[in-house]
Every structure is written in C-alpha cells, then in structure tokens.
C-alpha cells in the first residue's frame, strides 16, 4: 500500500512537471492544446473535463459544476487564471464555453432524470392519468380502452389490470419514456409492440420498456452516455436527448432479442445483460453516437 501511494504521488508530480515543460516549449497551457489539437465532440469535451477536474486549482475543479448562467463568467476566470489573452485567443473561449455547456448540462440532466425516477405514479394526479391514457391511444389508436382498470392493459405489455403498479421501479421516468417512444417514433413503437405479441418473440412490451428505461438511466448516471451526448448535443444535453436515446435502445434491444432467439422470457436477464455489454463497448469509442438520426449540429464544427 505504501509503495502504491508513493508511486501515485510520483506519477502525479511527474505529470505536473511534464505539463509545465510542454507549456514552456509550446507557449500553450493544457486547455489550449486540447482545444486546438482535438476536434469538437466527446474526445475534446472529455479531455477538457478531465483536465479541469484534475487541476490543482480549486477554481478550475469547481468550474465543471457551476450554474449554466455562470459559464461565461467562469470562462473569463479560467482565461485570467491561465493568463490567456482572450483577444489573441478568441476561439478558445468559444470552445471552452461549448465544452462547459455540455459538461454542466450532463450533470443537470442526471438531476432532472433522477427527479422523474423518484416521483411515483399517482392515479389521483390528472396529469399522470392523462399521460397513461395517451400511451394507450398512441399504441392502440383503433382500439378504445373500455375502462381505466382493465385487462386490456396486458395487450400493451403491462402485468395486470392497473399499470400504476408497474411503474414503481422507475417512477414517472418509465411512463415518460414509453409515451415519448409511442408518440415520437409511433410507427416503430407499434411494430415493436406487434412483434412482441407474436409467440416466437413474446415479451411484455411495457415491462421491457420500463426495464430499458432502467438500463438507460444506469448508462446516464455511470457517465457511459457522455460519449454519445457530447457527440450529438452541441450544447447542453436535454431530457429530449435522453428520451430519444431510450427510443434507440428500445428498437435496438428488440432487434437484439430477435437475433438471440431466446427459448422464452426466462432468458430476458441474460439477453439484457449481453445487450448492455454491447452498448457499453460501443460507447467506449469517443467517436460514437448511438443514434444515427441524431446528427450533431453543424454549429459544433465551428466550436
């Protein structure tokens, strides 16, 4: 243990000395080198994030957790602290601002998603009930729901007569995602639902949707989705980005389930874990954007 601690501090001191030497040779600090030598996207933003977090300056360390409204002031502080002339380096401020918007936005997105996850479904809340009924209408537009408490809910993959009990694990987040999928990607959602009802591929659509919500949530909280979001969101990633990612995961999991050709639903956990590992492996690539239809804004190229 003592040797490991000594090695850690040795490497840390050596790294700081190396950065000092490189700055003297190039005339640029680490933040400048990253912004000028790395193209916009996850590779740049993650390097900037690591550099700020690993700084010996508390002001730089805390810059990744400021309020979005304070980002411009934070950029000025960074430039001053690093003794960078903004008039000579105008593009640096723009690049740093774009990175900080993504970094701070990701943290705020986690908080927003967590809030939805913690809010339980309340059948006495008219808005909750309205969303639930909207889910039915989007998935079964030609089949009116005969009653709020009904066995018909099983037709879209809930476990019983009242879906509210199935949202316990993911709270409102599960419902938000299912409604978004059914409304935003209605054609694919209805096709996936139809396939899930076939004996060969049988699984409970809504329950799987809640489970995939859990998968998306864990990818977000663990930081694995930074690669994807930093590549597709030129500024702060939003709840819409998260929900679109959920749609992608639902569609991809459905295809993966068919490819795996499981014997029955008892193999769900095995297939899910294998799917999870595949997504994690994809996200290790800094160039990765999970959803092909989420092209990064052209404005990102100029940041």
mmCIF file of N, CA, C and O in Angstrom, residues 7 14 28 34 39 41 68 73 108 116 133 141 146 151 158 170 173 187 192 198 212 221-222 237-238 289 294-295 300:
data_model
loop_
_atom_site.group_PDB
_atom_site.id
_atom_site.type_symbol
_atom_site.label_atom_id
_atom_site.label_comp_id
_atom_site.label_asym_id
_atom_site.label_seq_id
_atom_site.Cartn_x
_atom_site.Cartn_y
_atom_site.Cartn_z
ATOM 1 N N UNK A 7 4.072 5.713 -5.447
ATOM 2 C CA UNK A 7 4.048 5.677 -6.910
ATOM 3 C C UNK A 7 3.024 6.657 -7.464
ATOM 4 O O UNK A 7 3.274 7.342 -8.471
ATOM 5 N N UNK A 14 5.334 13.956 -11.518
ATOM 6 C CA UNK A 14 5.997 13.848 -12.814
ATOM 7 C C UNK A 14 5.115 14.413 -13.921
ATOM 8 O O UNK A 14 5.599 15.110 -14.821
ATOM 9 N N UNK A 28 1.622 27.193 -24.751
ATOM 10 C CA UNK A 28 0.188 26.955 -24.558
ATOM 11 C C UNK A 28 -0.049 26.069 -23.337
ATOM 12 O O UNK A 28 0.698 25.118 -23.100
ATOM 13 N N UNK A 34 -5.570 21.120 -25.878
ATOM 14 C CA UNK A 34 -6.715 20.245 -26.133
ATOM 15 C C UNK A 34 -7.653 20.877 -27.154
ATOM 16 O O UNK A 34 -8.074 20.226 -28.122
ATOM 17 N N UNK A 39 -10.589 17.687 -32.234
ATOM 18 C CA UNK A 39 -11.796 18.176 -32.897
ATOM 19 C C UNK A 39 -12.982 18.178 -31.933
ATOM 20 O O UNK A 39 -12.995 17.421 -30.951
ATOM 21 N N UNK A 41 -16.465 17.575 -29.982
ATOM 22 C CA UNK A 41 -17.179 16.332 -29.716
ATOM 23 C C UNK A 41 -16.720 15.718 -28.415
ATOM 24 O O UNK A 41 -16.079 16.376 -27.578
ATOM 25 N N UNK A 68 -25.452 27.017 -15.219
ATOM 26 C CA UNK A 68 -25.323 27.394 -16.637
ATOM 27 C C UNK A 68 -25.206 28.899 -16.871
ATOM 28 O O UNK A 68 -24.485 29.340 -17.772
ATOM 29 N N UNK A 73 -18.943 33.816 -17.111
ATOM 30 C CA UNK A 73 -18.057 34.364 -16.076
ATOM 31 C C UNK A 73 -16.960 33.351 -15.741
ATOM 32 O O UNK A 73 -15.789 33.732 -15.521
ATOM 33 N N UNK A 108 -26.781 18.367 -14.973
ATOM 34 C CA UNK A 108 -28.157 18.812 -14.753
ATOM 35 C C UNK A 108 -29.167 17.803 -15.296
ATOM 36 O O UNK A 108 -30.255 17.636 -14.730
ATOM 37 N N UNK A 116 -37.489 12.642 -11.961
ATOM 38 C CA UNK A 116 -38.601 11.899 -12.561
ATOM 39 C C UNK A 116 -38.634 10.461 -12.058
ATOM 40 O O UNK A 116 -39.701 9.902 -11.806
ATOM 41 N N UNK A 133 -53.243 7.341 -20.330
ATOM 42 C CA UNK A 133 -54.255 7.145 -21.373
ATOM 43 C C UNK A 133 -53.708 7.515 -22.756
ATOM 44 O O UNK A 133 -54.082 6.906 -23.762
ATOM 45 N N UNK A 141 -54.420 2.963 -31.401
ATOM 46 C CA UNK A 141 -55.309 4.038 -31.862
ATOM 47 C C UNK A 141 -56.673 3.561 -32.346
ATOM 48 O O UNK A 141 -57.639 4.334 -32.334
ATOM 49 N N UNK A 146 -61.791 0.307 -22.760
ATOM 50 C CA UNK A 146 -63.157 0.191 -22.240
ATOM 51 C C UNK A 146 -63.293 0.719 -20.813
ATOM 52 O O UNK A 146 -64.358 1.188 -20.422
ATOM 53 N N UNK A 151 -58.293 -5.456 -18.177
ATOM 54 C CA UNK A 151 -57.331 -6.448 -18.638
ATOM 55 C C UNK A 151 -56.724 -6.058 -19.978
ATOM 56 O O UNK A 151 -55.730 -6.655 -20.419
ATOM 57 N N UNK A 158 -48.452 -4.597 -19.945
ATOM 58 C CA UNK A 158 -48.456 -4.413 -18.501
ATOM 59 C C UNK A 158 -48.838 -5.733 -17.838
ATOM 60 O O UNK A 158 -49.431 -6.614 -18.471
ATOM 61 N N UNK A 170 -39.131 2.630 -11.722
ATOM 62 C CA UNK A 170 -38.620 3.798 -12.442
ATOM 63 C C UNK A 170 -39.504 5.032 -12.305
ATOM 64 O O UNK A 170 -39.231 6.065 -12.914
ATOM 65 N N UNK A 173 -40.450 8.316 -14.779
ATOM 66 C CA UNK A 173 -39.486 8.240 -15.879
ATOM 67 C C UNK A 173 -39.866 7.130 -16.858
ATOM 68 O O UNK A 173 -39.775 7.317 -18.075
ATOM 69 N N UNK A 187 -44.552 4.685 -35.489
ATOM 70 C CA UNK A 187 -44.562 3.556 -36.420
ATOM 71 C C UNK A 187 -43.696 2.410 -35.923
ATOM 72 O O UNK A 187 -44.118 1.244 -35.924
ATOM 73 N N UNK A 192 -42.845 -2.740 -32.972
ATOM 74 C CA UNK A 192 -42.204 -3.475 -31.881
ATOM 75 C C UNK A 192 -43.262 -4.120 -30.994
ATOM 76 O O UNK A 192 -43.133 -5.286 -30.599
ATOM 77 N N UNK A 198 -46.138 -11.688 -30.771
ATOM 78 C CA UNK A 198 -46.015 -12.946 -31.518
ATOM 79 C C UNK A 198 -45.430 -14.028 -30.618
ATOM 80 O O UNK A 198 -44.479 -13.771 -29.867
ATOM 81 N N UNK A 212 -35.780 -1.198 -19.944
ATOM 82 C CA UNK A 212 -34.804 -0.494 -20.776
ATOM 83 C C UNK A 212 -34.614 0.942 -20.273
ATOM 84 O O UNK A 212 -33.540 1.533 -20.417
ATOM 85 N N UNK A 221 -26.185 7.711 -15.463
ATOM 86 C CA UNK A 221 -25.602 8.001 -14.149
ATOM 87 C C UNK A 221 -24.144 7.554 -14.065
ATOM 88 O O UNK A 221 -23.314 8.217 -13.437
ATOM 89 N N UNK A 222 -23.810 6.456 -14.718
ATOM 90 C CA UNK A 222 -22.435 5.954 -14.684
ATOM 91 C C UNK A 222 -21.480 6.814 -15.513
ATOM 92 O O UNK A 222 -20.257 6.704 -15.384
ATOM 93 N N UNK A 237 -26.961 18.678 -23.175
ATOM 94 C CA UNK A 237 -27.909 17.602 -23.461
ATOM 95 C C UNK A 237 -29.162 17.777 -22.609
ATOM 96 O O UNK A 237 -29.089 18.214 -21.463
ATOM 97 N N UNK A 238 -30.313 17.452 -23.189
ATOM 98 C CA UNK A 238 -31.592 17.681 -22.524
ATOM 99 C C UNK A 238 -32.341 16.373 -22.296
ATOM 100 O O UNK A 238 -31.915 15.307 -22.742
ATOM 101 N N UNK A 289 -21.759 7.851 -31.691
ATOM 102 C CA UNK A 289 -23.064 8.481 -31.493
ATOM 103 C C UNK A 289 -24.071 7.363 -31.701
ATOM 104 O O UNK A 289 -24.203 6.842 -32.812
ATOM 105 N N UNK A 294 -29.410 11.214 -34.991
ATOM 106 C CA UNK A 294 -29.055 12.372 -34.175
ATOM 107 C C UNK A 294 -27.740 12.947 -34.689
ATOM 108 O O UNK A 294 -26.699 12.757 -34.102
ATOM 109 N N UNK A 295 -27.779 13.586 -35.837
ATOM 110 C CA UNK A 295 -26.553 14.186 -36.363
ATOM 111 C C UNK A 295 -26.195 15.388 -35.503
ATOM 112 O O UNK A 295 -27.061 16.204 -35.187
ATOM 113 N N UNK A 300 -21.490 22.710 -34.206
ATOM 114 C CA UNK A 300 -20.480 22.058 -33.377
ATOM 115 C C UNK A 300 -19.124 22.100 -34.061
ATOM 116 O O UNK A 300 -18.082 22.186 -33.413
#
